[in-house]
mmCIF file of C-alpha atoms and ligand atoms in Angstrom:
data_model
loop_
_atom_site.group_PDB
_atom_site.id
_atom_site.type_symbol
_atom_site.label_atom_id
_atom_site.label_comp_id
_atom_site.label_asym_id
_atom_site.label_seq_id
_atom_site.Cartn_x
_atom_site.Cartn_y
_atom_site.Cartn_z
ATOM 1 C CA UNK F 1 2.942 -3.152 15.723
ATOM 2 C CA UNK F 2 4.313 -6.345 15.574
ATOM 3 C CA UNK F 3 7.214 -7.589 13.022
ATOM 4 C CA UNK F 4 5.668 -10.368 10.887
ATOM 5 C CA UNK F 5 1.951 -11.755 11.371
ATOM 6 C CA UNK F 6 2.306 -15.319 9.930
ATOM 7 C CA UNK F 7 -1.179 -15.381 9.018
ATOM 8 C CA UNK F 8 -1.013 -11.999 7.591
ATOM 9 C CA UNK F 9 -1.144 -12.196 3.405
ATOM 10 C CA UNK F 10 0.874 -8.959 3.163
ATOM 11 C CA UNK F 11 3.087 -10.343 5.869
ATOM 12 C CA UNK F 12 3.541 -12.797 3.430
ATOM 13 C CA UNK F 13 4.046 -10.896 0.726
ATOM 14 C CA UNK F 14 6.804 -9.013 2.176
ATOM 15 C CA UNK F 15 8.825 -12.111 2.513
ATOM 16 C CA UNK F 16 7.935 -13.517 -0.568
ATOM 17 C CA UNK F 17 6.010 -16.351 0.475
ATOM 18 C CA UNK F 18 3.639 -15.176 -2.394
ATOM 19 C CA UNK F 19 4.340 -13.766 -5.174
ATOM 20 C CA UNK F 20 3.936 -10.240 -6.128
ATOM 21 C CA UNK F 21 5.123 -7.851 -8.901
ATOM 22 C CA UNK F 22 6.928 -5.386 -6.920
ATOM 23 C CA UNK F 23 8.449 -1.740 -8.310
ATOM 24 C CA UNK F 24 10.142 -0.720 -5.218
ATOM 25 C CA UNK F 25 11.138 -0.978 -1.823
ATOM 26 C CA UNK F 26 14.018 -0.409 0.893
ATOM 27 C CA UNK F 27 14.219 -1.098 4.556
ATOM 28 C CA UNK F 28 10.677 0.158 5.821
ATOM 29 C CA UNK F 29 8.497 -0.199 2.943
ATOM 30 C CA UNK F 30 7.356 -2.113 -0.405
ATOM 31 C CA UNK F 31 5.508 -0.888 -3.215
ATOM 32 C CA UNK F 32 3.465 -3.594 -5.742
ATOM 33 C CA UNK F 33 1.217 -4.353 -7.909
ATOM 34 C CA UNK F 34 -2.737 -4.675 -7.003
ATOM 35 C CA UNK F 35 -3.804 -8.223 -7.917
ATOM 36 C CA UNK F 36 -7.369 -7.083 -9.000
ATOM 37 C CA UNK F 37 -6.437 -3.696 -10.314
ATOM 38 C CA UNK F 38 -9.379 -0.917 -10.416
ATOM 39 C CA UNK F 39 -7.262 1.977 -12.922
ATOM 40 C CA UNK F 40 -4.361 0.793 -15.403
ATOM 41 C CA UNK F 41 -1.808 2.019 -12.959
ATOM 42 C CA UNK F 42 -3.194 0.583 -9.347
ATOM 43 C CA UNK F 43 -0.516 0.071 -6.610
ATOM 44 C CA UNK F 44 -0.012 -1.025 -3.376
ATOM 45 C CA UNK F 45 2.813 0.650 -0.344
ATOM 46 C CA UNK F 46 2.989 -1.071 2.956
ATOM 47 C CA UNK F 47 5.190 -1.409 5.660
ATOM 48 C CA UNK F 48 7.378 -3.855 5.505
ATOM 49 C CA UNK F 49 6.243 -4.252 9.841
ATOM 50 C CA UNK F 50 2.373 -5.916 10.478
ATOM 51 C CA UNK F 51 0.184 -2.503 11.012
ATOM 52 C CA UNK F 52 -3.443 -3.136 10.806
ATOM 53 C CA UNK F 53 -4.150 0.314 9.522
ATOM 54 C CA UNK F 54 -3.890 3.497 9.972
ATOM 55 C CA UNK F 55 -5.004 3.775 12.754
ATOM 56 C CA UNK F 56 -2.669 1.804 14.549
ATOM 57 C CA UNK F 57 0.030 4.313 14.123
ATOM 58 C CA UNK F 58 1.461 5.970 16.750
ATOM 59 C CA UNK F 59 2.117 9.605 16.808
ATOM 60 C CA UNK F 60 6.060 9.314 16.565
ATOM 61 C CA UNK F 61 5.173 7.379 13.060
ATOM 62 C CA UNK F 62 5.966 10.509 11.061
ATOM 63 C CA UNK F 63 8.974 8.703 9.337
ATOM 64 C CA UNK F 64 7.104 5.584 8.048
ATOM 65 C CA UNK F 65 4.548 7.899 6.733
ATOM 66 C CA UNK F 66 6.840 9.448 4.713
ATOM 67 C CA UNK F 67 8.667 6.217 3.506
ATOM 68 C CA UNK F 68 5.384 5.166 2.193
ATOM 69 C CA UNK F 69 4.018 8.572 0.454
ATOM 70 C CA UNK F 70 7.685 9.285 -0.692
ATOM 71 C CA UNK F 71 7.660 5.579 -2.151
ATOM 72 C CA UNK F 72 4.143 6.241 -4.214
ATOM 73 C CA UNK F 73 5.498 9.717 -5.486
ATOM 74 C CA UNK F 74 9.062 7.805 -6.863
ATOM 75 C CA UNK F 75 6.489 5.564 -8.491
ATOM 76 C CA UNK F 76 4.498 8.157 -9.949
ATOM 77 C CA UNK F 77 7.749 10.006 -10.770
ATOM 78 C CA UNK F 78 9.411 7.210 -12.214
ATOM 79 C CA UNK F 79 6.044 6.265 -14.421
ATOM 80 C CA UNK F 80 5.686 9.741 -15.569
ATOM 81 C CA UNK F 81 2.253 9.393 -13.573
ATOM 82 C CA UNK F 82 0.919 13.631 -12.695
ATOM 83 C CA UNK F 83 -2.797 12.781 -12.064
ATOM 84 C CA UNK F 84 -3.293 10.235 -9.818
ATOM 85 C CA UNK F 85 -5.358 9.249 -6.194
ATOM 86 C CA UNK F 86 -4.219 7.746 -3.091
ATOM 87 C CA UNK F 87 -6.363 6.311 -0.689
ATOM 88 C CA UNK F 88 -5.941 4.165 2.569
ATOM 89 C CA UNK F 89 -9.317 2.214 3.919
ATOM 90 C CA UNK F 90 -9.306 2.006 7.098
ATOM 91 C CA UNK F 91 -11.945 -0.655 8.660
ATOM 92 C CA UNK F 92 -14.275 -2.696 6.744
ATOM 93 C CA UNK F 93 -16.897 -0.291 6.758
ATOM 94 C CA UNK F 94 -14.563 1.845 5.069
ATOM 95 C CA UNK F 95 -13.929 -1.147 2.112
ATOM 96 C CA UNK F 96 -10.761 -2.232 4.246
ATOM 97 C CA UNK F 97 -10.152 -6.415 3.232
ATOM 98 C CA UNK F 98 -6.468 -6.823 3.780
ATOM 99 C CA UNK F 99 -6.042 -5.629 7.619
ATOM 100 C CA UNK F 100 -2.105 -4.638 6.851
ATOM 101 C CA UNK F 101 -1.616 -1.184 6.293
ATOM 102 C CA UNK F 102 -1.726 0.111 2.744
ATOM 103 C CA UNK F 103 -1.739 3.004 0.688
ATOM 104 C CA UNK F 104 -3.174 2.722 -2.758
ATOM 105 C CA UNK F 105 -2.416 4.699 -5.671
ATOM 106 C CA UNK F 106 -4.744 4.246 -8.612
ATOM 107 C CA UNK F 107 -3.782 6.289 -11.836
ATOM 108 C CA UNK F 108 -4.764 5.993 -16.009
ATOM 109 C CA UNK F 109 -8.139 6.899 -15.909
ATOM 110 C CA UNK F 110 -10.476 9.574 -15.422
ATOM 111 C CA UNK F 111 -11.475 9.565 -11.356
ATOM 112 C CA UNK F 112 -15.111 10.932 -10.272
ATOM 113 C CA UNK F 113 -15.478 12.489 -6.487
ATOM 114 C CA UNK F 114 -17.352 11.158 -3.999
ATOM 115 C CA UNK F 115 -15.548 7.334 -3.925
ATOM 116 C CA UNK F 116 -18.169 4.965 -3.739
HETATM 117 P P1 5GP Y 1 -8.428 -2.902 0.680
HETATM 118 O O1 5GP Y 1 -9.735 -3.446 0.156
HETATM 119 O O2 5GP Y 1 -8.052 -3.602 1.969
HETATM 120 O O3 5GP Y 1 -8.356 -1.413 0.774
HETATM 121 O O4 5GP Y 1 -7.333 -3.283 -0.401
HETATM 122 C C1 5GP Y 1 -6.750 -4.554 -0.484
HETATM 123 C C2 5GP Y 1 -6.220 -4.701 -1.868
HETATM 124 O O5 5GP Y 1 -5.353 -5.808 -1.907
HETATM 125 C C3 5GP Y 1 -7.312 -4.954 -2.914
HETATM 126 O O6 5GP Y 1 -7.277 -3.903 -3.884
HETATM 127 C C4 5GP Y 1 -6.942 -6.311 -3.500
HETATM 128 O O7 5GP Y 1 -7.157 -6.388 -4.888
HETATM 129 C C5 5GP Y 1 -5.471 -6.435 -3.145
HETATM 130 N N1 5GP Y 1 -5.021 -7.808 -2.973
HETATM 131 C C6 5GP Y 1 -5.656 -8.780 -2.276
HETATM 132 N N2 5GP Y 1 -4.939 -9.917 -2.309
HETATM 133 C C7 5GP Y 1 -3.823 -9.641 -3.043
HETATM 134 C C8 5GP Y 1 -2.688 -10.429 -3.444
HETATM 135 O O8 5GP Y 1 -2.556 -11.612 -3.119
HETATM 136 N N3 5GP Y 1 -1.744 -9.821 -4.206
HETATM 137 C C9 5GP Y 1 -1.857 -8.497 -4.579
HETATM 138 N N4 5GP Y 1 -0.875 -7.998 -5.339
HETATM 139 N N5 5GP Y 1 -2.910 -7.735 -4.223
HETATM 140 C C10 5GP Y 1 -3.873 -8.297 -3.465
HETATM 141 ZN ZN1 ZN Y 2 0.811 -8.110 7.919
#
């Protein structure tokens, strides 16, 4: 883990280099807005720290974890969202584009099983 990646665009989004339209956040973690959203609710937790992924966490990572679920379920909470799917890509196999760890939460529309 590394603070800030300069070349990183969620890096950048965290300090507001570029825009985004954000719903939450505290000391670990921020919660916005997907750019190119696939549901009428689609949103986006990261750390506020450069983490490739997933699975670049370490085992002692329990807390961040938590930030980030606990962030999606205010959201959900505070949209009156009850049916809804999170999902973190890890590797571009996996349909992984932005290599800073995120958690998306996609919600508004009916959601069929297996993802594509
Ligand atoms: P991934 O494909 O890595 O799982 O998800 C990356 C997500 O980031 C995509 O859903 C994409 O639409 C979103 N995204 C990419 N660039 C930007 C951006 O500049 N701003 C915002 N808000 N979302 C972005
Ligand atoms: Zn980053």
């Amino acid at each position: 883990m590394t603070e800030r990646d300069p070349n990183c665009l969620f890096c950048r989004i965290v300090v507001g280099e570029i825009p985004s339209d954000r719903l939450l956040e505290d000391d670990r973690v921020v919660v916005f807005r997907d750019v190119n959203p696939q549901a009428p609710t689609h949103v986006l937790a990261i750390p506020r720290a450069h983490i490739g992924s997933l699975a670049d966490l370490d085992d002692d990572d329990g807390e961040l974890l938590a930030a980030l679920f606990g962030a999606l379920r205010r959201v959900a909470e505070d949209g009156g969202i009850t049916d809804y799917r999170v999902i973190s890509n890890v590797g571009a196999g996996a349909g992984q584009s932005v290599f800073h760890l995120h958690i998306h939460l996609l919600a508004g529309r009916p959601m069929s099983w297996p993802p594509g």
